[in-house]
CSV table of C-alpha atoms in Angstrom, one decimal:
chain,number,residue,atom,x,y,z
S,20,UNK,CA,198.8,10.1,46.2
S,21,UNK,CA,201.1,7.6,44.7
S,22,UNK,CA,201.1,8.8,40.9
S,23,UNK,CA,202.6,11.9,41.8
S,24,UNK,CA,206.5,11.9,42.4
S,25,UNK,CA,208.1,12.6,45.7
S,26,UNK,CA,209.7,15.6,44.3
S,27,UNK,CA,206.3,17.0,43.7
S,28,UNK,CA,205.2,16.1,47.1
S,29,UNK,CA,208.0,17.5,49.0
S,30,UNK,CA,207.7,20.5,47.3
S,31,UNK,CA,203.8,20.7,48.9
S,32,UNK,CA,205.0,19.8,52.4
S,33,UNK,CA,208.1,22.3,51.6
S,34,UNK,CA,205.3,25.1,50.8
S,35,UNK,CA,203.1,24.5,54.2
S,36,UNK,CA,205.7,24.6,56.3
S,37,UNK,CA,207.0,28.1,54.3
S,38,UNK,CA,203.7,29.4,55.0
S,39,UNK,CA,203.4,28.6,59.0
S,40,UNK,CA,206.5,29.6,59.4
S,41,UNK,CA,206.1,32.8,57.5
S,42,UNK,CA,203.1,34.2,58.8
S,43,UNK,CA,203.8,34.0,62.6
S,44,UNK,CA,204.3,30.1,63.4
S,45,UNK,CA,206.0,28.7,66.2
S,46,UNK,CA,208.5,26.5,65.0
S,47,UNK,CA,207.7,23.3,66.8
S,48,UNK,CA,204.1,24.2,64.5
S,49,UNK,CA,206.3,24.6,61.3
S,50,UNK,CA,207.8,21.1,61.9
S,51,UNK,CA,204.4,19.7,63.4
S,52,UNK,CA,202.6,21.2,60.2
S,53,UNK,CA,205.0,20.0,57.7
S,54,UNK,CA,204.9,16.1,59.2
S,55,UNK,CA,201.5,16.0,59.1
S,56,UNK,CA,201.2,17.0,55.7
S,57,UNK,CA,204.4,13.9,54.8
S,58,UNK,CA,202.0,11.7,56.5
S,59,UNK,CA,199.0,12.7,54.6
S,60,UNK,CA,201.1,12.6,51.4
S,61,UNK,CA,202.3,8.9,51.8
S,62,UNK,CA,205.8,10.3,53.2
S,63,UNK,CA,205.8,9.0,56.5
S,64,UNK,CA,209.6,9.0,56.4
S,65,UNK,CA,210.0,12.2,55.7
S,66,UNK,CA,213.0,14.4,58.4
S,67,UNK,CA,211.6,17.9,58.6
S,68,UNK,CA,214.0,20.3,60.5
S,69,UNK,CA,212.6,24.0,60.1
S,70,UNK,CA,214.8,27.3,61.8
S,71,UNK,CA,213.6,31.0,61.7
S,72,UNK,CA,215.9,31.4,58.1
S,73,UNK,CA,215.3,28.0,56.3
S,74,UNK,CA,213.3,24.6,56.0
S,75,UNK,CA,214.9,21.6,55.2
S,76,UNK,CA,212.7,18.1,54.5
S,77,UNK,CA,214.0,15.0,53.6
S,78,UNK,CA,212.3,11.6,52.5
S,79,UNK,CA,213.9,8.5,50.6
S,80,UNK,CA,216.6,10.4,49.7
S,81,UNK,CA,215.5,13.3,48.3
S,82,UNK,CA,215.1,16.9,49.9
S,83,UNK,CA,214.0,20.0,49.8
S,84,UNK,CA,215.5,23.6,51.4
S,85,UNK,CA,213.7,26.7,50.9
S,86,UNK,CA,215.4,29.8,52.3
S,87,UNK,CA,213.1,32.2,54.4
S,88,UNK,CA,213.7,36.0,54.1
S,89,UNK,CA,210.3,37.3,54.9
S,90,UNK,CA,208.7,37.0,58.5
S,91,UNK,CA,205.0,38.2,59.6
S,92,UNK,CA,201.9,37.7,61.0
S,93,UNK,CA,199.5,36.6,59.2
S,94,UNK,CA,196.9,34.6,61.4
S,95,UNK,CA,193.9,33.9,58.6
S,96,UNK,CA,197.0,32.0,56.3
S,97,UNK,CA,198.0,30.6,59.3
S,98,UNK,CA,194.7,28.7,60.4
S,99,UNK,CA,194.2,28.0,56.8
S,100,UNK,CA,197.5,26.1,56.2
S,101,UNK,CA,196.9,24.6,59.7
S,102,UNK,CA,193.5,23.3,58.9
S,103,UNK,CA,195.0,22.3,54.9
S,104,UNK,CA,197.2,19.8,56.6
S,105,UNK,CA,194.7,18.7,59.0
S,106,UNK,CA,192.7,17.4,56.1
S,107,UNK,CA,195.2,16.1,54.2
S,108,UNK,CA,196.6,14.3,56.9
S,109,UNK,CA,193.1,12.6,57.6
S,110,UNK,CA,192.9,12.0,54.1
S,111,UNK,CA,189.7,14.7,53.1
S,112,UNK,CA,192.4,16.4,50.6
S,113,UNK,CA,193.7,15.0,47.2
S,114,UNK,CA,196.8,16.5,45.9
S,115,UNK,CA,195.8,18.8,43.2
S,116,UNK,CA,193.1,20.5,45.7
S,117,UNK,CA,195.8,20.8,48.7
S,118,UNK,CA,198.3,22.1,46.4
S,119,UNK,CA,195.3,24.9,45.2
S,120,UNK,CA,194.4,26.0,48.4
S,121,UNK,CA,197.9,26.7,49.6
S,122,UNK,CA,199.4,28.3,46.6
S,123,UNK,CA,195.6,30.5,46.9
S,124,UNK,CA,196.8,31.0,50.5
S,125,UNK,CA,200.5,31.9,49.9
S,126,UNK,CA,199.3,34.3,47.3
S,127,UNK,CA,196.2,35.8,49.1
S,128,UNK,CA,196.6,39.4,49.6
S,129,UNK,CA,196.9,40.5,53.4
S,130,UNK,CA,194.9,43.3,54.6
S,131,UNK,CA,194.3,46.5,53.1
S,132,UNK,CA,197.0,49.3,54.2
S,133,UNK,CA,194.0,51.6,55.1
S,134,UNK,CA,193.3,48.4,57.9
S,135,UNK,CA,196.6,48.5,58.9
S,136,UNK,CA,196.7,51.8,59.7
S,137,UNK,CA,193.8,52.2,61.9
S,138,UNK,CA,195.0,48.9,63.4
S,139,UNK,CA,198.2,50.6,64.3
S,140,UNK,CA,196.6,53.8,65.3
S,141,UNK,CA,194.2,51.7,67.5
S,142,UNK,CA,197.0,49.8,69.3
S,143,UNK,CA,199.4,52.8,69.6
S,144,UNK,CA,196.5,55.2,71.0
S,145,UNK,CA,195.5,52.4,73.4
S,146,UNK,CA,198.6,51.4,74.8
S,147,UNK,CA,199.4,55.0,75.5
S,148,UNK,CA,196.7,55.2,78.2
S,149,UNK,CA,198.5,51.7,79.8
S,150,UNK,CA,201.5,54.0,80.0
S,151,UNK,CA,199.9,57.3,82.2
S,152,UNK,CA,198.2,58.9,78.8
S,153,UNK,CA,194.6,60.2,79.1
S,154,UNK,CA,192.3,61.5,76.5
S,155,UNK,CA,194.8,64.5,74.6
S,156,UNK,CA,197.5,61.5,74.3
S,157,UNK,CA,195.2,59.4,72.9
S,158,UNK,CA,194.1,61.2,70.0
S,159,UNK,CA,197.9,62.2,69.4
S,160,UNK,CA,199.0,58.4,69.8
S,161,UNK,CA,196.4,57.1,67.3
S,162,UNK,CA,197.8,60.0,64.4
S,163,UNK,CA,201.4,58.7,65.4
S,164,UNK,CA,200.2,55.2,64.7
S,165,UNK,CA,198.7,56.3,61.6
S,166,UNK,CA,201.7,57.8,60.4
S,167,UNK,CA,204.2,54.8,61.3
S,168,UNK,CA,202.1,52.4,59.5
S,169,UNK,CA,201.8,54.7,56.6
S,170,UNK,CA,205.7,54.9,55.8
S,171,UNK,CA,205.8,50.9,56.2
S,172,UNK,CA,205.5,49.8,52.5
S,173,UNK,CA,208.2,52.4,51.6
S,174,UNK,CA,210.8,49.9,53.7
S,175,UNK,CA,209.2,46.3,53.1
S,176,UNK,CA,211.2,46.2,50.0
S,177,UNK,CA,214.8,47.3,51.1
S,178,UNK,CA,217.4,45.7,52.3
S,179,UNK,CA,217.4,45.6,56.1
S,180,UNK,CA,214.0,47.0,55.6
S,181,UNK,CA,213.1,45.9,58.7
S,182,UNK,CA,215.7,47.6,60.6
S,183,UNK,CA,215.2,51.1,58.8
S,184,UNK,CA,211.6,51.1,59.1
S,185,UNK,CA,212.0,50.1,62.7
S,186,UNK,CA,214.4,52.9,63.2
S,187,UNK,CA,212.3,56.0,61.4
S,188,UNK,CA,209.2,54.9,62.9
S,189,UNK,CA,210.7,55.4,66.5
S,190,UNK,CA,212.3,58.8,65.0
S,191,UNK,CA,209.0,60.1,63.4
S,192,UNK,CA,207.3,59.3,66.5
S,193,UNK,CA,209.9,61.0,68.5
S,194,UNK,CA,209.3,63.9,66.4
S,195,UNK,CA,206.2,64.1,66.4
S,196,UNK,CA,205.1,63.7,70.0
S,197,UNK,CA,207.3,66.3,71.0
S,198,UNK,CA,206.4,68.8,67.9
S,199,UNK,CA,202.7,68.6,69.2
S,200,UNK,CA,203.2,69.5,72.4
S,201,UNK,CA,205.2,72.6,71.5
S,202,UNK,CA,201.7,73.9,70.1
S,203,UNK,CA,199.3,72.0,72.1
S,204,UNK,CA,200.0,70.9,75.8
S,205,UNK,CA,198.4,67.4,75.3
S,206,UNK,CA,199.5,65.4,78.4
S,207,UNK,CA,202.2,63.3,79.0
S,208,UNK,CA,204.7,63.2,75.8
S,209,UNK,CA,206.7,60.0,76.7
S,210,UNK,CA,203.4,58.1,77.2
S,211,UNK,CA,202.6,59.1,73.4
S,212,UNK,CA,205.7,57.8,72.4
S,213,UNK,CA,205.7,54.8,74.1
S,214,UNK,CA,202.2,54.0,72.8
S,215,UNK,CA,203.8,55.3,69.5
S,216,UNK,CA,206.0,52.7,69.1
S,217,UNK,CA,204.3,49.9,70.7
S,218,UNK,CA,203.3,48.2,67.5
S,219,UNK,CA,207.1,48.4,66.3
S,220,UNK,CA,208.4,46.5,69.6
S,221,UNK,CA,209.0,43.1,70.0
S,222,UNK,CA,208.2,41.9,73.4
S,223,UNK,CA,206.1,39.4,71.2
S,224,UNK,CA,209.4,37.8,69.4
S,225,UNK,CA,210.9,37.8,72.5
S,226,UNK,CA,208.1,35.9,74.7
S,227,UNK,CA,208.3,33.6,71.3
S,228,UNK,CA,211.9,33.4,71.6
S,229,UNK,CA,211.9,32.0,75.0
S,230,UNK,CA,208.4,29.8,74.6
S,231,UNK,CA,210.7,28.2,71.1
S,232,UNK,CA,213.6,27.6,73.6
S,233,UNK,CA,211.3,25.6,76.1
S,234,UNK,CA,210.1,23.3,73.3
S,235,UNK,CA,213.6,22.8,72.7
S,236,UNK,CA,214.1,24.5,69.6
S,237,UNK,CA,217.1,25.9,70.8
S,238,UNK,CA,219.0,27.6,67.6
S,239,UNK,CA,215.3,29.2,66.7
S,240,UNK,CA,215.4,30.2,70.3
S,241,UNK,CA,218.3,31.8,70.1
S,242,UNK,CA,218.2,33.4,66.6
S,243,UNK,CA,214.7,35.3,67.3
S,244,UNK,CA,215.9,36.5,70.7
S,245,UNK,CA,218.3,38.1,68.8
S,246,UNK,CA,216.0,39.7,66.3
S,247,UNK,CA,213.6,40.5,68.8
S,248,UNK,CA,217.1,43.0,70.4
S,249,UNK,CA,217.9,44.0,67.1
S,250,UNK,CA,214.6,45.3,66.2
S,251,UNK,CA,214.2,46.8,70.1
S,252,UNK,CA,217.6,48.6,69.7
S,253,UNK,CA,216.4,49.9,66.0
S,254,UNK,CA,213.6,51.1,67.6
S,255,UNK,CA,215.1,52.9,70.8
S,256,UNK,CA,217.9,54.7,68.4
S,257,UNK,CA,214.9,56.2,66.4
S,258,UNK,CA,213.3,57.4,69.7
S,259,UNK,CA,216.5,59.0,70.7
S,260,UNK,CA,217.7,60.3,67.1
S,261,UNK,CA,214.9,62.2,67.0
S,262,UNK,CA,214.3,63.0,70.9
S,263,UNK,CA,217.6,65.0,70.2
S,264,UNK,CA,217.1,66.3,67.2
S,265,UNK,CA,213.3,67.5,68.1
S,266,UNK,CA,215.3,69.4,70.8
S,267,UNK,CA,217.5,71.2,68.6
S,268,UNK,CA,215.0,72.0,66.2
S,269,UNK,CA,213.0,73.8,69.5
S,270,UNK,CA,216.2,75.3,70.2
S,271,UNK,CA,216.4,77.1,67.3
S,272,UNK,CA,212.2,77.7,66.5
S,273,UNK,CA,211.3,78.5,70.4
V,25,UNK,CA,188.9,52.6,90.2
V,26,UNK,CA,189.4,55.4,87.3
V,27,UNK,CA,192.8,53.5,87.1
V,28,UNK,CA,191.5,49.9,86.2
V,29,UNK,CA,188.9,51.4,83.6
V,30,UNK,CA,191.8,53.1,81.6
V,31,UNK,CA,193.9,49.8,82.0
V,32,UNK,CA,190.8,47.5,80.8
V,33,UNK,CA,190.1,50.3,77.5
V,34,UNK,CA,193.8,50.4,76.7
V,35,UNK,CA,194.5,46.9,77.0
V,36,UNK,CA,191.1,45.9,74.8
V,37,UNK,CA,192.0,48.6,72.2
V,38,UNK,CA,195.7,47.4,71.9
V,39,UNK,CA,194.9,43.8,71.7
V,40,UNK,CA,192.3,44.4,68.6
V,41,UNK,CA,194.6,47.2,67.2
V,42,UNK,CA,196.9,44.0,67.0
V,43,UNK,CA,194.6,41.8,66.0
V,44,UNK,CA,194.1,44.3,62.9
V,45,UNK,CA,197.8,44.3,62.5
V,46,UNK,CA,198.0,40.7,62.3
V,47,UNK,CA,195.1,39.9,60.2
V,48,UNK,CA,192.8,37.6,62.8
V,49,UNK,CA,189.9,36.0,61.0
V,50,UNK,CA,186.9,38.4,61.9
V,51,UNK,CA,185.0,36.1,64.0
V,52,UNK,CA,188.0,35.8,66.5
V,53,UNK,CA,188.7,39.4,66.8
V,54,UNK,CA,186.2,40.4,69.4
V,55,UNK,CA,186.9,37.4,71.7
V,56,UNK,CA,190.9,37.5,71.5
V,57,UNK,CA,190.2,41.2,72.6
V,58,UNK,CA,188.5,40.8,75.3
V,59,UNK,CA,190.8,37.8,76.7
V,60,UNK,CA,193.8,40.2,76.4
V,61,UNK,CA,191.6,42.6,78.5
V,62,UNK,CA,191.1,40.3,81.2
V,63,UNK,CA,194.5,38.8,81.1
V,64,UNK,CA,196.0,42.5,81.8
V,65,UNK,CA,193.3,43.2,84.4
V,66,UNK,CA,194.2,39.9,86.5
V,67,UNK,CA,197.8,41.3,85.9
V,68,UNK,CA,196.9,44.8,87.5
V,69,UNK,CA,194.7,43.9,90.2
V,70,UNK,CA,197.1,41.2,91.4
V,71,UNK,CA,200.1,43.3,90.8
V,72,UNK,CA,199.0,46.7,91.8
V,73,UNK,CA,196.0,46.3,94.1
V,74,UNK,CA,196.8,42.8,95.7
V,75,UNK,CA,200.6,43.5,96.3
V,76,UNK,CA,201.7,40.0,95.0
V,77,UNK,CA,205.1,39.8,93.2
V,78,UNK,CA,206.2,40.7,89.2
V,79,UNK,CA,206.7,37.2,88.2
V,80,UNK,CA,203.4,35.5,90.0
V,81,UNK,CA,200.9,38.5,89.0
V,82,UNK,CA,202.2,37.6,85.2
V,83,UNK,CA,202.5,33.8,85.6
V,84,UNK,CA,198.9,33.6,86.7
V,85,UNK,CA,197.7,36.3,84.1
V,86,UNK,CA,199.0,34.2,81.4
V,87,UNK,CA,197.8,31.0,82.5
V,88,UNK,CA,194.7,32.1,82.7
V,89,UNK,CA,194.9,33.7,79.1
V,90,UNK,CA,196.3,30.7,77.7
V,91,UNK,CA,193.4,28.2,79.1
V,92,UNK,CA,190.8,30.6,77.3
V,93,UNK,CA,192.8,30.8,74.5
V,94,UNK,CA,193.3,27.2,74.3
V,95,UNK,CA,189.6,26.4,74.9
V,96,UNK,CA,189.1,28.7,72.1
V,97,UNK,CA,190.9,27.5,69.9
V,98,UNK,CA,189.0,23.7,70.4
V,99,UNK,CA,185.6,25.8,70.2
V,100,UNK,CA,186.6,27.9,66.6
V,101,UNK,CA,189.1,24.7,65.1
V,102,UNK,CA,191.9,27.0,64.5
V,103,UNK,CA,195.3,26.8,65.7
V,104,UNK,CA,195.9,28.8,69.3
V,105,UNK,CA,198.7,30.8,68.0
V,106,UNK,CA,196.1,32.7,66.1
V,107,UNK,CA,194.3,33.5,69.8
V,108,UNK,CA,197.4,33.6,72.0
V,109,UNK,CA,199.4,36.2,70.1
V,110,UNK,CA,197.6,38.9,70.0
V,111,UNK,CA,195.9,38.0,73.7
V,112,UNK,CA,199.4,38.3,75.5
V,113,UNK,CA,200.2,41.7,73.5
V,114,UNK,CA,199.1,43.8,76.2
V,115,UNK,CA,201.0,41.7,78.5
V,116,UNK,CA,204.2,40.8,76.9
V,117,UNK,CA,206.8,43.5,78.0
V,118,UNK,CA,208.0,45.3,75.0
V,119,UNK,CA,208.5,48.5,77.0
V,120,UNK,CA,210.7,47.1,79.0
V,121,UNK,CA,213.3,46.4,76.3
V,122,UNK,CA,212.8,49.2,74.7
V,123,UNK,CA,213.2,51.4,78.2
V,124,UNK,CA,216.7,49.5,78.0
V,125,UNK,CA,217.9,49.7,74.9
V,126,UNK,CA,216.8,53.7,75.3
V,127,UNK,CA,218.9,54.0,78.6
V,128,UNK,CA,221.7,51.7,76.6
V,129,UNK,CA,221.8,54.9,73.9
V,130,UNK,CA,221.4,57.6,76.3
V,131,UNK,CA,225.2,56.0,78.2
V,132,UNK,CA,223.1,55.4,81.4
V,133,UNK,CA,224.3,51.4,82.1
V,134,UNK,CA,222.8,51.3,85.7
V,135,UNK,CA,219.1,51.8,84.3
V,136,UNK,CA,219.8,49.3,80.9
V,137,UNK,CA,220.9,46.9,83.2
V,138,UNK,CA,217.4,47.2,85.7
V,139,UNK,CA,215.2,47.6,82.5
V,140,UNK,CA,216.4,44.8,80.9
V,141,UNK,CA,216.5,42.2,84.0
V,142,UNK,CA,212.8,43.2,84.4
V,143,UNK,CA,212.0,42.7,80.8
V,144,UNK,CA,213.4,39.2,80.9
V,145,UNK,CA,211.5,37.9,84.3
V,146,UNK,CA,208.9,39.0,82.6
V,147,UNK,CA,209.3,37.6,79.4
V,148,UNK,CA,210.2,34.6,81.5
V,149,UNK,CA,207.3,34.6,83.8
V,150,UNK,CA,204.8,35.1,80.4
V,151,UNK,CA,206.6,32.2,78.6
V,152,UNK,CA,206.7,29.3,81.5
V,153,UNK,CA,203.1,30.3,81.9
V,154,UNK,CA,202.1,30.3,78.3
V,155,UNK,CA,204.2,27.0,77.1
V,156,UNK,CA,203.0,24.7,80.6
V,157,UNK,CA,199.7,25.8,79.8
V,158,UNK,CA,199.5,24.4,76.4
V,159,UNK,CA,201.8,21.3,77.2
V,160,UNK,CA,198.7,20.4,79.5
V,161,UNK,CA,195.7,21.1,76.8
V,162,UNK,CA,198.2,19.3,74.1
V,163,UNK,CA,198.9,16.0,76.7
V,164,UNK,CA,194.7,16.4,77.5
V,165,UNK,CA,193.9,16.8,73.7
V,166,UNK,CA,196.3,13.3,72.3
V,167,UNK,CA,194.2,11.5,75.0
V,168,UNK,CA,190.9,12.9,73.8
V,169,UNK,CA,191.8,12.8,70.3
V,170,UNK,CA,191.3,8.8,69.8
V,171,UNK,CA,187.8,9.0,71.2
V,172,UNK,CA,186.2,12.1,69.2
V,173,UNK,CA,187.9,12.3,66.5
V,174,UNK,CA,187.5,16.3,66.7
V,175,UNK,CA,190.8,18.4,66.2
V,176,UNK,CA,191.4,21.2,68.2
């Protein structure tokens, strides 16, 4: 480990901790990931402080920041950055091979949008029938799903990407729950939209939010509890856009 | 009875849709499924058939998700946020804040206010349950770890 410069080596730790905290990581998990790695590097030293926006590590005087923009899920890069600095940590990793495995991992691709989309259908049409939906609401709440994941890519880009994709997948879902029951009764039409946007809401972030909190990780505490209402509100203003606007649009057809 | 059948499909389906969505490794996606079914079935039958309170019929839920999930997650050797996440989807209450921030936008304070209290008791209840939980496997783990050398 020693021939290789601590620049080099924070840089490695610097890319773990990007990846856990990345793809879904608690941040107590970011900081836990990213010391383990130090250790295994020959950086016992090292100060890792990690927050939902940035990484900062330190060791002998040198440090690294790495500004995060982009948050997921992504459990399969998630286990294999966890189990990277498992083995590096026990000493069953050289550098060079550690280094290959996580730049393989940071630039693996995720699943397949076809994947996502009947993931999405499958969790939208499901939790409709937690929320009073039977069989018609169902099959509407899986085509919903479809179509939210579908328009996806065309916000990951953008700026507050997030916040618009949030925002027209609760109006699209709107829209279309109600549009299908003008032609065909299905059921209950809130259940459908509910189930609709399911995949969009953050319950998740929030539970996050408060389990970050606990570990004491108070300003990442604080700063995805405030996502997880930004994204909700995104959501909710979609639904009710286009709750409102599906009613003037049957105003004017029916 | 028709009741808890539709609960247990919809809360299977929506954990797997999820764990699509969040790209589990294929071996855990049929097990994390199935402990998000159970966890929402304890949830029901103690919350709806028993009569106990909101916050214990979650607490206990999520305890008993986490312990699987932990115990999984030392079975498979991969981290337990990969089991966890998508195990407490169908419990985590993102209705809730959405049913609030809906009222919030429709001017109707009074119902924001009672949406949004529930959503945090129970965001509160699932996160006390899910963080003791692992505090304990993490404690049990350190003092295990020295003997077997096994991670989790």
């Amino acid at each position: 480990m020693e021939q290789h410069s601590i620049d080099s080596r924070l840089e490695l730790v610097c890319l773990a901790a990007q990846l856990i905290l990345e793809n879904g990581g608690e941040t107590y998990r970011v900081e836990e990931t990213a010391a383990r790695m130090a250790k295994g590097l020959g950086l016992p030293d090292a100060h890792i402080a990690a927050f939902p926006t940035s990484i900062f590590v330190e060791s002998g005087g040198q440090a690294r920041l790495r500004r995060i923009s982009r948050r997921g899920n992504d459990m399969k890069r998630l286990a294999l950055t966890n189990d990277v600095s498992r083995r590096v940590e026990r000493g069953q990793l050289s550098f060079e091979e550690s280094q290959r495995l996580l730049e393989g991992a940071a630039a693996a691709p995720g699943p397949s949008q076809l994947t996502l989309m009947l993931g999405c259908g499958l969790a939208a049409a499901s939790f409709s029938l937690l929320f009073g939906g039977r069989l018609g609401t169902f099959a509407v709440a899986f085509v919903i799903g479809v179509l939210v994941q579908a328009i996806h890519p065309l916000f990951s880009q953008m700026e507050m990407g997030v916040l618009f994709g949030n925002f027209t997948g609760g109006l699209i879902t709107a829209i279309a729950a109600d549009a299908v029951s003008w032609v065909i009764p299905y059921g209950s039409v809130n259940a459908a939209i509910v189930g609709g946007i399911m995949p969009l809401l953050s319950g998740l972030l929030m539970t996050n939010a408060v389990r970050d909190t606990m570990y004491g990780d108070l300003i990442s505490g604080v700063t995805r509890a405030v996502e997880a209402l930004l994204l909700a509100a995104s959501v909710a203003l979609g639904v009710y856009v286009g709750l409102e606007l599906a009613a003037m649009l049957g105003g004017v057809l029916l | 009875m028709e009741d808890v059948f539709v609960s247990a499909v919809g809360a299977f389906g929506g954990a797997m849709g999820f764990a699509f969505l969040l790209n589990l490794p294929r071996r855990t996606i049929l097990p994390t499924s199935l402990t998000g079914m159970l966890g929402f079935l304890i949830y029901v039958v103690l919350y709806r058939y028993a009569g106990r309170g909101l916050l214990a019929s979650y607490f206990f839920a999520t305890v008993v998700v986490t312990v699987i999930c932990e115990m999984l997650a030392k079975l498979l050797h991969l981290p337990s946020t990969v089991f966890l996440l998508t195990s407490l989807v169908p419990l985590v209450p993102g209705y809730n804040f959405y049913c609030a921030m809906l009222a919030l936008v429709k001017d109707n304070g009074a119902r924001a206010a009672a949406c949004g209290l529930e959503a945090i008791q129970i965001v509160a209840a699932i996160a006390v349950g899910a963080a003791v939980t692992s505090v304990c496997f993490r404690v049990l783990a350190r003092r295990s770890f020295a003997k077997t050398r096994r991670f989790r």
